PDB file of C-alpha atoms and ligand atoms in Angstrom:
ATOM      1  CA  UNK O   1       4.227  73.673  -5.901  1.00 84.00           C
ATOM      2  CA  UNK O   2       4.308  69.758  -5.336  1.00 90.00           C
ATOM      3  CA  UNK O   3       1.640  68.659  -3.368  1.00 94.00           C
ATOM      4  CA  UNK O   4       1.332  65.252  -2.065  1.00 92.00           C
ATOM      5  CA  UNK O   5      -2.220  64.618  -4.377  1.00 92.00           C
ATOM      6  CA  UNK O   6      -3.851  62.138  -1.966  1.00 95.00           C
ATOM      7  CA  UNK O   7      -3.458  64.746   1.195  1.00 96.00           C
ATOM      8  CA  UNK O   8      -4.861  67.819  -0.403  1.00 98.00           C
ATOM      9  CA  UNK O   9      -8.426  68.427   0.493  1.00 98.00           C
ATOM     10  CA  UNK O  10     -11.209  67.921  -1.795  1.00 98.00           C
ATOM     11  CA  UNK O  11     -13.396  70.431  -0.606  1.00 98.00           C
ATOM     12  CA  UNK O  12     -12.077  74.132   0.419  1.00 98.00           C
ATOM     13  CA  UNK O  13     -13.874  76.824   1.742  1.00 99.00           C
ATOM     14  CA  UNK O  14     -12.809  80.665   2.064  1.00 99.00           C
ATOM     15  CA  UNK O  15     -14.330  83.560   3.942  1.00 98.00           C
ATOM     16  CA  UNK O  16     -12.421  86.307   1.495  1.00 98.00           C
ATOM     17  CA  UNK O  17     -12.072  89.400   4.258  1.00 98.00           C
ATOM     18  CA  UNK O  18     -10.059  92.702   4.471  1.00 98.00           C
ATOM     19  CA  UNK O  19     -10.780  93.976   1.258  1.00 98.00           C
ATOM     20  CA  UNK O  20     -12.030  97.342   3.173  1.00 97.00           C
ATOM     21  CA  UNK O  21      -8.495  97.311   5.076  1.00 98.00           C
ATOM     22  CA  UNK O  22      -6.539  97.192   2.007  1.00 98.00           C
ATOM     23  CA  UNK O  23      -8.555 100.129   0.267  1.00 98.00           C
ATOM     24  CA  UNK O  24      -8.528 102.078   3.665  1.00 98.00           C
ATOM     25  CA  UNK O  25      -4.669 101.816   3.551  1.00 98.00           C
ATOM     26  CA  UNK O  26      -4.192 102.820   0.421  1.00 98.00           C
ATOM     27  CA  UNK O  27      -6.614 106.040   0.963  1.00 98.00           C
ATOM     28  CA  UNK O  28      -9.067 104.434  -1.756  1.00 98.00           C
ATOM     29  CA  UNK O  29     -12.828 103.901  -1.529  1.00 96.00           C
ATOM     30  CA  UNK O  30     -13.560  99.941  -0.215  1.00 96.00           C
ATOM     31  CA  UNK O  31     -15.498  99.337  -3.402  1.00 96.00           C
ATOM     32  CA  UNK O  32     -11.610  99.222  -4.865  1.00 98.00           C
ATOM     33  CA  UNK O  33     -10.570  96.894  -2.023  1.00 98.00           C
ATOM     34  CA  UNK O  34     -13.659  94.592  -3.723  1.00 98.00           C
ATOM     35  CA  UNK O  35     -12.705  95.068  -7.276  1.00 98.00           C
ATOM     36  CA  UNK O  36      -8.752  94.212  -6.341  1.00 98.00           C
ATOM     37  CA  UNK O  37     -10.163  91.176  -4.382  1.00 98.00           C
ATOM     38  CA  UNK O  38     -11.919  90.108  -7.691  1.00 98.00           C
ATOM     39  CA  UNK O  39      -8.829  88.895  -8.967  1.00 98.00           C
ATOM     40  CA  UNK O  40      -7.887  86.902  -5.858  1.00 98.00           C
ATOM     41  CA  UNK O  41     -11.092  85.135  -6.496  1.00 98.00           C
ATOM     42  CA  UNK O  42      -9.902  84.528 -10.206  1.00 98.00           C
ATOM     43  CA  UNK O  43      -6.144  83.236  -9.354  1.00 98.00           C
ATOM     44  CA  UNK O  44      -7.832  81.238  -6.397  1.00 98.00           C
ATOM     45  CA  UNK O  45     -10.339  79.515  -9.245  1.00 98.00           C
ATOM     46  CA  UNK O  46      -7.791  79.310 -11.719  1.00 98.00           C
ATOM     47  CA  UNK O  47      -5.040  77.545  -9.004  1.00 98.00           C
ATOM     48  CA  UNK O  48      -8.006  75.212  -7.391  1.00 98.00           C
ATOM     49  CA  UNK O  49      -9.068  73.770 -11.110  1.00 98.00           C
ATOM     50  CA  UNK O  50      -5.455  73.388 -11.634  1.00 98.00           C
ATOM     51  CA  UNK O  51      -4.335  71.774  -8.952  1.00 98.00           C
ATOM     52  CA  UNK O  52      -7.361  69.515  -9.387  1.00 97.00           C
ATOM     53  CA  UNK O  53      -9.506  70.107  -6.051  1.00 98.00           C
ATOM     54  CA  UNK O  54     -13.350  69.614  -7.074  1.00 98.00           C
ATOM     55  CA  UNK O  55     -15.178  71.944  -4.513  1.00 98.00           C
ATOM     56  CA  UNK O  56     -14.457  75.631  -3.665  1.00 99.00           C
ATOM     57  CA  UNK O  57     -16.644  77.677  -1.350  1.00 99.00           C
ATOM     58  CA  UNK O  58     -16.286  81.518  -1.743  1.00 99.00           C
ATOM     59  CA  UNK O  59     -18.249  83.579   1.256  1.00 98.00           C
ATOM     60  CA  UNK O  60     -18.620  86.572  -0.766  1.00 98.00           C
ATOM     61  CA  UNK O  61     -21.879  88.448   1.159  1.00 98.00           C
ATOM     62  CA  UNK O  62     -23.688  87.192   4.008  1.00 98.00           C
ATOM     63  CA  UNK O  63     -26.817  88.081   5.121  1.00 98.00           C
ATOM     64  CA  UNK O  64     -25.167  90.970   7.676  1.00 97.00           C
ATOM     65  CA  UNK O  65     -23.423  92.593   4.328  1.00 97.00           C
ATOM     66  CA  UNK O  66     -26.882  93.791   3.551  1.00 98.00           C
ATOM     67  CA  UNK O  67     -26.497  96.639   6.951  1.00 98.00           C
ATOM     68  CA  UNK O  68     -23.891  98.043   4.959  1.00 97.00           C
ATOM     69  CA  UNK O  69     -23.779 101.690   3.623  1.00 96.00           C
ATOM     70  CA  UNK O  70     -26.392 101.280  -0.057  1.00 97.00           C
ATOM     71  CA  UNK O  71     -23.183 102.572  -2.341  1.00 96.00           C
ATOM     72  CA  UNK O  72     -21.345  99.371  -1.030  1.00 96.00           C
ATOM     73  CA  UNK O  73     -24.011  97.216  -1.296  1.00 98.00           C
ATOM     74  CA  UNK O  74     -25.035  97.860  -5.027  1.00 97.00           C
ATOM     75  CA  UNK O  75     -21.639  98.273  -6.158  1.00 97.00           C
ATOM     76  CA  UNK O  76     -20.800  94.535  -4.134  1.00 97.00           C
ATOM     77  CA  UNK O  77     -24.124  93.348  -6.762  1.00 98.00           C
ATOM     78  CA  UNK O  78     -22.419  94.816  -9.396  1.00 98.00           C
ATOM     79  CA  UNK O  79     -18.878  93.319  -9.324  1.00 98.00           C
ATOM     80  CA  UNK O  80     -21.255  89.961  -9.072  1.00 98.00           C
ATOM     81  CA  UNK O  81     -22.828  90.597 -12.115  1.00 98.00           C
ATOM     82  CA  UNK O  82     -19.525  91.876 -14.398  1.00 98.00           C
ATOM     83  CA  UNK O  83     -17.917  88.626 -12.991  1.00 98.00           C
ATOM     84  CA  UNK O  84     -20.615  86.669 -14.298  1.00 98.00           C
ATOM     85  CA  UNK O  85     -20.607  88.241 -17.731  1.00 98.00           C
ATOM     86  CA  UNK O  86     -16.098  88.083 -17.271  1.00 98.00           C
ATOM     87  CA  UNK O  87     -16.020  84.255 -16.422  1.00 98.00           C
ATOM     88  CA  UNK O  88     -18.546  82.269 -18.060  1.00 98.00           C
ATOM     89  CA  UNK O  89     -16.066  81.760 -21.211  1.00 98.00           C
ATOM     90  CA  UNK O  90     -13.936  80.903 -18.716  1.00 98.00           C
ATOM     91  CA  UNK O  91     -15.816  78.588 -16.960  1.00 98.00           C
ATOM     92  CA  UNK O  92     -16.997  76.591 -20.234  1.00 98.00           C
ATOM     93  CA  UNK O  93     -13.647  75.998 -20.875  1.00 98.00           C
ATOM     94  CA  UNK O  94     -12.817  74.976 -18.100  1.00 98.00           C
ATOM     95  CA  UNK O  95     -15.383  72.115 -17.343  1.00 98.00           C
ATOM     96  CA  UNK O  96     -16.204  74.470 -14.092  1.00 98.00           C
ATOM     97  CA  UNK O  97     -19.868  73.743 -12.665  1.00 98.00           C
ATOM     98  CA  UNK O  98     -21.229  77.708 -10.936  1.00 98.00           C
ATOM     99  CA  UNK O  99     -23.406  77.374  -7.902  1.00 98.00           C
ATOM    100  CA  UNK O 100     -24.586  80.273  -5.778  1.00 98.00           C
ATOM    101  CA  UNK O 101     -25.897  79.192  -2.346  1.00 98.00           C
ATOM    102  CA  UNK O 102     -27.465  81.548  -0.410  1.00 98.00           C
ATOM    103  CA  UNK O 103     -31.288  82.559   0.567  1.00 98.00           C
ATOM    104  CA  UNK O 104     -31.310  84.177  -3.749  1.00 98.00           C
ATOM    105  CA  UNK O 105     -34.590  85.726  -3.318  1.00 98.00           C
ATOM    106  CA  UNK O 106     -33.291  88.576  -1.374  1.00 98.00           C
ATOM    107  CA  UNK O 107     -31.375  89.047  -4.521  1.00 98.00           C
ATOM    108  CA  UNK O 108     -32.197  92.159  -7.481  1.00 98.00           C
ATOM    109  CA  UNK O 109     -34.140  90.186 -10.321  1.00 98.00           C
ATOM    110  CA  UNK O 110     -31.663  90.746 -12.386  1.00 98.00           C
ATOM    111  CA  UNK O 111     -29.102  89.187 -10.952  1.00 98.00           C
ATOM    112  CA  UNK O 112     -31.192  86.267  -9.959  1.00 98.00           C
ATOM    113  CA  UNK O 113     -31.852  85.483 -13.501  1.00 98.00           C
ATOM    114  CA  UNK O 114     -27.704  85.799 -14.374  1.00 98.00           C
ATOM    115  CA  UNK O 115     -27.098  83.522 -11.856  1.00 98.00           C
ATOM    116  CA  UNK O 116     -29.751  80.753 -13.165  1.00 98.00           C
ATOM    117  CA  UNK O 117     -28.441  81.278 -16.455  1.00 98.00           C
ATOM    118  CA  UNK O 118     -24.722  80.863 -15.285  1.00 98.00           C
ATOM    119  CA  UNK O 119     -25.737  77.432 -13.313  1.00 98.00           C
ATOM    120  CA  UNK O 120     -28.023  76.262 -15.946  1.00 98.00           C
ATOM    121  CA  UNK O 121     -24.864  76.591 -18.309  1.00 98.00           C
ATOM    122  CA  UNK O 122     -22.511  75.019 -16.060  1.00 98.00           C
ATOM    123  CA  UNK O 123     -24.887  72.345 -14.930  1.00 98.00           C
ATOM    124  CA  UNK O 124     -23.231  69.449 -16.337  1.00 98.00           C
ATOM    125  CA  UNK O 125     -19.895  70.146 -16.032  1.00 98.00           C
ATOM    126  CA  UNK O 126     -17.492  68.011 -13.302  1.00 98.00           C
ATOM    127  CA  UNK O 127     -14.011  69.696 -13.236  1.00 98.00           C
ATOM    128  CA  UNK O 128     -14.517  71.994 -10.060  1.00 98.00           C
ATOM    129  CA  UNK O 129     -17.853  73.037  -8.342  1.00 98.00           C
ATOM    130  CA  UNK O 130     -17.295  76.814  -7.470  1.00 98.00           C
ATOM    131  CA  UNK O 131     -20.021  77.444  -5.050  1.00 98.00           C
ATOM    132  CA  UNK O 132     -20.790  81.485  -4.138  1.00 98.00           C
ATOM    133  CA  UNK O 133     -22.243  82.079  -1.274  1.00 98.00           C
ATOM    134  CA  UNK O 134     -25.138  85.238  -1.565  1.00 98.00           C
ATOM    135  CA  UNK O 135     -27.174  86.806   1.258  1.00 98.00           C
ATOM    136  CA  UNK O 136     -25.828  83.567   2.903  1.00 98.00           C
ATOM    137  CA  UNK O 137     -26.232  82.976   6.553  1.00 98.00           C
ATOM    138  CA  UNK O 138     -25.613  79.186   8.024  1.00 98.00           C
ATOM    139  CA  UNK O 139     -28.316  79.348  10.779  1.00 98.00           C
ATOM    140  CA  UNK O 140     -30.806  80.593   8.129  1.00 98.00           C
ATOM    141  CA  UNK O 141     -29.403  77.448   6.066  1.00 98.00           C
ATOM    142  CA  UNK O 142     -29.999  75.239   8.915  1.00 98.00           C
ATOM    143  CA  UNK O 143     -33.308  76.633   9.798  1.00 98.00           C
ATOM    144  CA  UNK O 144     -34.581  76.098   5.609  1.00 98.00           C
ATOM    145  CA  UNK O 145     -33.222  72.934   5.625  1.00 98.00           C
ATOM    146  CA  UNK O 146     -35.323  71.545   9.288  1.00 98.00           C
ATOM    147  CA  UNK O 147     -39.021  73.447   7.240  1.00 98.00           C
ATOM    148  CA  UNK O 148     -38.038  71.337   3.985  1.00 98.00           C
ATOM    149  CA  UNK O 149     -37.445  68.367   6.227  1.00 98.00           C
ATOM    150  CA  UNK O 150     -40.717  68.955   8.391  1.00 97.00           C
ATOM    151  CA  UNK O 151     -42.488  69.334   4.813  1.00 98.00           C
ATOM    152  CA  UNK O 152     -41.396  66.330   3.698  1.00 98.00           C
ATOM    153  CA  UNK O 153     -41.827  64.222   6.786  1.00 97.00           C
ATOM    154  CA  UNK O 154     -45.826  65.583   6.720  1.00 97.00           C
ATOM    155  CA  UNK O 155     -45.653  64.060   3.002  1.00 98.00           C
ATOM    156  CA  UNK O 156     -44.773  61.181   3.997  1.00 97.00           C
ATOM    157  CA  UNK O 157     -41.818  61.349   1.305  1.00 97.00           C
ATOM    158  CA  UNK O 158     -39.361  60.764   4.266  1.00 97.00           C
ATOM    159  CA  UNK O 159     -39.524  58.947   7.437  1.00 96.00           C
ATOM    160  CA  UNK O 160     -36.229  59.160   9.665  1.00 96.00           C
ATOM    161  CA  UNK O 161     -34.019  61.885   9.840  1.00 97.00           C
ATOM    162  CA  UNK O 162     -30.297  61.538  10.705  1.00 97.00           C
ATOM    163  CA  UNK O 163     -27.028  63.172   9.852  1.00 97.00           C
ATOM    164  CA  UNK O 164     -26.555  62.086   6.042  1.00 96.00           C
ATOM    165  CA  UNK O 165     -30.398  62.306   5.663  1.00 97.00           C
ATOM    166  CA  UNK O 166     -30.301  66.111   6.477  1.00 98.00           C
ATOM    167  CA  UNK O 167     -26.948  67.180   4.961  1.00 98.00           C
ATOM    168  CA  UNK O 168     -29.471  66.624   1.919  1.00 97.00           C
ATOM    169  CA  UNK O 169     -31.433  69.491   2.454  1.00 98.00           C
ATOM    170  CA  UNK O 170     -28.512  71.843   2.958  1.00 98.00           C
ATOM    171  CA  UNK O 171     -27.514  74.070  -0.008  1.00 98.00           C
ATOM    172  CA  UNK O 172     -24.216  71.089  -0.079  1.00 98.00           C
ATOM    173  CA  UNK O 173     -26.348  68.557  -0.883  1.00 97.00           C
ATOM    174  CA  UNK O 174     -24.229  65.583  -2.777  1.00 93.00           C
ATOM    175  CA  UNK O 175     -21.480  67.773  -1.545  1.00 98.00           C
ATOM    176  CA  UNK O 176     -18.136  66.904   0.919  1.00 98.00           C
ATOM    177  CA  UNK O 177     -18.044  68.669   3.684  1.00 98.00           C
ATOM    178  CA  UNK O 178     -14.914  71.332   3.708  1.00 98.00           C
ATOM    179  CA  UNK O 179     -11.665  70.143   4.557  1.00 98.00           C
ATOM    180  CA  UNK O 180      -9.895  73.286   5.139  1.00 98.00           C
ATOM    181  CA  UNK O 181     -11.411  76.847   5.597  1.00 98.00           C
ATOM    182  CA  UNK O 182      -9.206  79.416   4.797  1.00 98.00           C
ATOM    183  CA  UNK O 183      -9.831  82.921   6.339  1.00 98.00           C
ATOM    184  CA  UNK O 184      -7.901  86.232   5.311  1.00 98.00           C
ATOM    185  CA  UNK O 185      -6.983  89.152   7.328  1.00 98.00           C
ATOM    186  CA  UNK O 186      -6.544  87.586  10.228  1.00 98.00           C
ATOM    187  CA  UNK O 187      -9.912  87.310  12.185  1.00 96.00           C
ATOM    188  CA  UNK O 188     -10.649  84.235  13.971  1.00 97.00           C
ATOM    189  CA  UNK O 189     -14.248  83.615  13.607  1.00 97.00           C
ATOM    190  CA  UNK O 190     -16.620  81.245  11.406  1.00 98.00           C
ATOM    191  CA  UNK O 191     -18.862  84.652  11.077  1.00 98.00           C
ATOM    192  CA  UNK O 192     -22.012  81.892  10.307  1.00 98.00           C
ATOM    193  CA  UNK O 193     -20.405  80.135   7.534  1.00 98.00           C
ATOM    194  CA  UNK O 194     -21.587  77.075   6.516  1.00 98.00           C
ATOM    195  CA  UNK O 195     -22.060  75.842  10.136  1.00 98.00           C
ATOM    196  CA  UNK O 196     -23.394  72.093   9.561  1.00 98.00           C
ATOM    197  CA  UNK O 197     -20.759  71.778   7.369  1.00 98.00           C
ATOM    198  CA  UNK O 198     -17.551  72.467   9.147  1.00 98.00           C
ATOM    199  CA  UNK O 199     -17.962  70.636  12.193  1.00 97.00           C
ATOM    200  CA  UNK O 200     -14.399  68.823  11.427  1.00 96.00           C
ATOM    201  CA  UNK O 201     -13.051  71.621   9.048  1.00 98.00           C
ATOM    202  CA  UNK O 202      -9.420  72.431   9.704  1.00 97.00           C
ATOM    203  CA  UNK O 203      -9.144  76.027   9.594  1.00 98.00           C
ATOM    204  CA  UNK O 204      -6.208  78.400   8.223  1.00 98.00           C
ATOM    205  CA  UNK O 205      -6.118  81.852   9.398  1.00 98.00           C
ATOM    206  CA  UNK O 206      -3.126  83.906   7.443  1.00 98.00           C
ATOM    207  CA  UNK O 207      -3.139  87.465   7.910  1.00 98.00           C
ATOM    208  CA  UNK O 208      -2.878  88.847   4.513  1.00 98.00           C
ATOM    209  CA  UNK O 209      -5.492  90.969   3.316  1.00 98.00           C
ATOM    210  CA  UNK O 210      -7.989  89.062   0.709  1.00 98.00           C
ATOM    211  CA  UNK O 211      -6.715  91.483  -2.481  1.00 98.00           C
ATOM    212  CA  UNK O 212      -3.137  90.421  -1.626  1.00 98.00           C
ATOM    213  CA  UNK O 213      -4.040  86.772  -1.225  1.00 98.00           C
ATOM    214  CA  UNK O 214      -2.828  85.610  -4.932  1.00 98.00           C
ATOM    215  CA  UNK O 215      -1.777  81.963  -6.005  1.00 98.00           C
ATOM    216  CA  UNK O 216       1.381  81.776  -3.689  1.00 98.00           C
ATOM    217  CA  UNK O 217       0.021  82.653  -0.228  1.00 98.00           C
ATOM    218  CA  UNK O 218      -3.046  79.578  -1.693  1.00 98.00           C
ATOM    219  CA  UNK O 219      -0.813  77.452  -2.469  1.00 98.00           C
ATOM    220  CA  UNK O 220       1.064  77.902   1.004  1.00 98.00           C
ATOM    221  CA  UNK O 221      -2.452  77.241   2.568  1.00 98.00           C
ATOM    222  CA  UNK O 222      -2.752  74.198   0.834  1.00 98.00           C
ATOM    223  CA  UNK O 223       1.076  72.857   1.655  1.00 97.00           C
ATOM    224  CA  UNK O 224      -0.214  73.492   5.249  1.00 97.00           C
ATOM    225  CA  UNK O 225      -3.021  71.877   5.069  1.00 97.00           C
ATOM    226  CA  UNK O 226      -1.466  68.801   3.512  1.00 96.00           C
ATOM    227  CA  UNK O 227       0.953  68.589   6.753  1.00 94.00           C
ATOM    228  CA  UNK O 228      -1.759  68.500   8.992  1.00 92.00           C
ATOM    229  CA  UNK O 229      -2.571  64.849  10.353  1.00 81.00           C
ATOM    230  CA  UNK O 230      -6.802  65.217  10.728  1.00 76.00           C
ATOM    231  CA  UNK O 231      -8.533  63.481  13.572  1.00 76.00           C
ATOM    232  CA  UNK O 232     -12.072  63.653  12.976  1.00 80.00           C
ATOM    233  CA  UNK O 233     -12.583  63.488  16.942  1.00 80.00           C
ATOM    234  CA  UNK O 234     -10.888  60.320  17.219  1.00 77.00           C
ATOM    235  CA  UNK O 235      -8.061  59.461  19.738  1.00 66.00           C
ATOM    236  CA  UNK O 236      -5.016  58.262  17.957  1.00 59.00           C
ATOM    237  CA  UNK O 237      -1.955  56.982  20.007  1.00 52.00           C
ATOM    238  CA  UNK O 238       0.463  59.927  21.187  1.00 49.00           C
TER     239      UNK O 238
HETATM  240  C1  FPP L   1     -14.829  91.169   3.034  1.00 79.67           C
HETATM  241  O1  FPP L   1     -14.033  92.301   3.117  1.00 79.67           O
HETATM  242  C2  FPP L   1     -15.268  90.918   1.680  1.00 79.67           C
HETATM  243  C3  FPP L   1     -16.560  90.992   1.254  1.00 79.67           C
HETATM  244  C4  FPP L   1     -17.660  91.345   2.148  1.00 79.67           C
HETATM  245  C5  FPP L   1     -16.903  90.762  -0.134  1.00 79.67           C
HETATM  246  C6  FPP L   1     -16.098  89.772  -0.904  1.00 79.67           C
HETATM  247  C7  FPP L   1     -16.266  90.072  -2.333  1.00 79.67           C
HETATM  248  C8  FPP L   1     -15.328  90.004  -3.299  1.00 79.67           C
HETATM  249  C9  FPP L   1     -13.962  89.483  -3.079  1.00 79.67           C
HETATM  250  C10 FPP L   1     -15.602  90.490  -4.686  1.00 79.67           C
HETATM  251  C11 FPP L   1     -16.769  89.886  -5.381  1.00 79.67           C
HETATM  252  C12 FPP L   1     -16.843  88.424  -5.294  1.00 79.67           C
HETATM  253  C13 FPP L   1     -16.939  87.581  -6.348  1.00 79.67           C
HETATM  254  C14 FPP L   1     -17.111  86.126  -6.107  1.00 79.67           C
HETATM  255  C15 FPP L   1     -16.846  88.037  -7.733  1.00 79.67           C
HETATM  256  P1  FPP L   1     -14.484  93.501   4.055  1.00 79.67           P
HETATM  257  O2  FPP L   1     -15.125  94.511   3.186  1.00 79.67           O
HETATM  258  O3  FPP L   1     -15.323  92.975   5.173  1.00 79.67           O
HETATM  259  O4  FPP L   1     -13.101  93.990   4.563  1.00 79.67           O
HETATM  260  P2  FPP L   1     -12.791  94.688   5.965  1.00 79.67           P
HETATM  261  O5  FPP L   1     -13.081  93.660   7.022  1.00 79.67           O
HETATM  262  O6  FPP L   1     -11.344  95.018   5.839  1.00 79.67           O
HETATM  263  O7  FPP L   1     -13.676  95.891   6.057  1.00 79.67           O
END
């Protein structure tokens, strides 16, 4: 697709849902709806670093995933770990920096120390920042970012807080916020995603399932997105 370049957002976010639905309908166990949606994840890295937008934001388990049933779970920290092992070639060669942002020490060791190896890596690179969020929950990111602040206001290493002080304490730090949030399968919630963040996020709510969500229906998102006129709370003539 042609995009109009200087209207396509810099930073997009996506809470990747339904991959349960689309197992469920197709009489499979969800862990298949998870390992199908691992290659919407790849065509939506592949199309972002393409198309030349330098921040993605993948919600791929919040801190509520952990209630799930313990097969789910492990097999979830599994598919993490293969895609590590899968896609750092890729992301080498493709100048892509790896972030996961999340509270990581509720993470298994082991895939703690894949994922410091991964952004260690990647550090340097400046292509396309593909942040995952892990055991992620924005109130729990708002909540370590005001200790850290409180910590360092008791040092004495900062003295005022205001809005582009704090963003620096988030897990976004030196980050845009999100231009566009894109949510699959059709639910209309922010399910505590990146809350500080997306205060003037447009959002895009498409119904297809998160394993049928290839390049097309991203691109499409994006076309949207670049015929929206933003307004960042401001009152522009009618
Ligand atoms: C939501 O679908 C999806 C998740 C909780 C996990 C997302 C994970 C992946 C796409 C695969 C691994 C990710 C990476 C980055 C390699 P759901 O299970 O809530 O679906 P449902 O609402 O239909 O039950």
């Amino acid at each position: 697709m042609d995009f109009e370049q200087e209207k396509l957002p810099l930073h997009v976010a996506i809470i990747m849902d339904g991959n349960g639905r689309w197992a469920t309908q197709r009489d499979l166990p969800r862990i298949e709806g998870h390992i199908a949606g691992i290659e919407s994840v790849r065509e939506a890295v592949t199309a972002t670093r393409e198309i030349g937008i330098p921040y993605l934001t993948l919600y791929a388990f919040s801190k509520e995933n952990w209630s799930r049933p313990k097969e789910e779970v492990q097999g979830l920290l599994h598919l993490l770990e293969l895609y590590l092992l899968k896609e750092l070639p890729m992301m080498m060669e493709h100048e892509i920096r790896f972030m996961a942002i999340g509270a990581l020490e509720d993470l298994p060791k082991k895939l703690q120390v894949m994922l410091d190896d991964v952004m260690e890596k990647t550090k340097r690179h400046k292509a396309l920042t593909l942040n995952i969020a892990l055991s992620y929950s924005g109130r729990q990111e708002i909540l370590h970012a005001v200790r850290s602040v409180l910590r360092d206001m008791k040092a004495g290493r900062i003295k005022r807080i205001d809005e582009r002080v704090f963003a620096r304490y988030l897990y976004t730090a030196a980050m845009p916020d999100p231009d566009l949030l894109i949510r699959t399968s059709g639910e209309m919630r922010l399910s505590n995603f990146l809350l500080w963040q997306m205060a003037y996020t447009e959002i895009y709510v498409t119904e297809t399932l998160w394993p049928d969500f290839r390049r097309e229906a991203y691109e499409e998102a994006l076309m949207e997105f670049t015929r929206r006129e933003r307004r960042f709370g401001s009152l522009k003539e009618y």
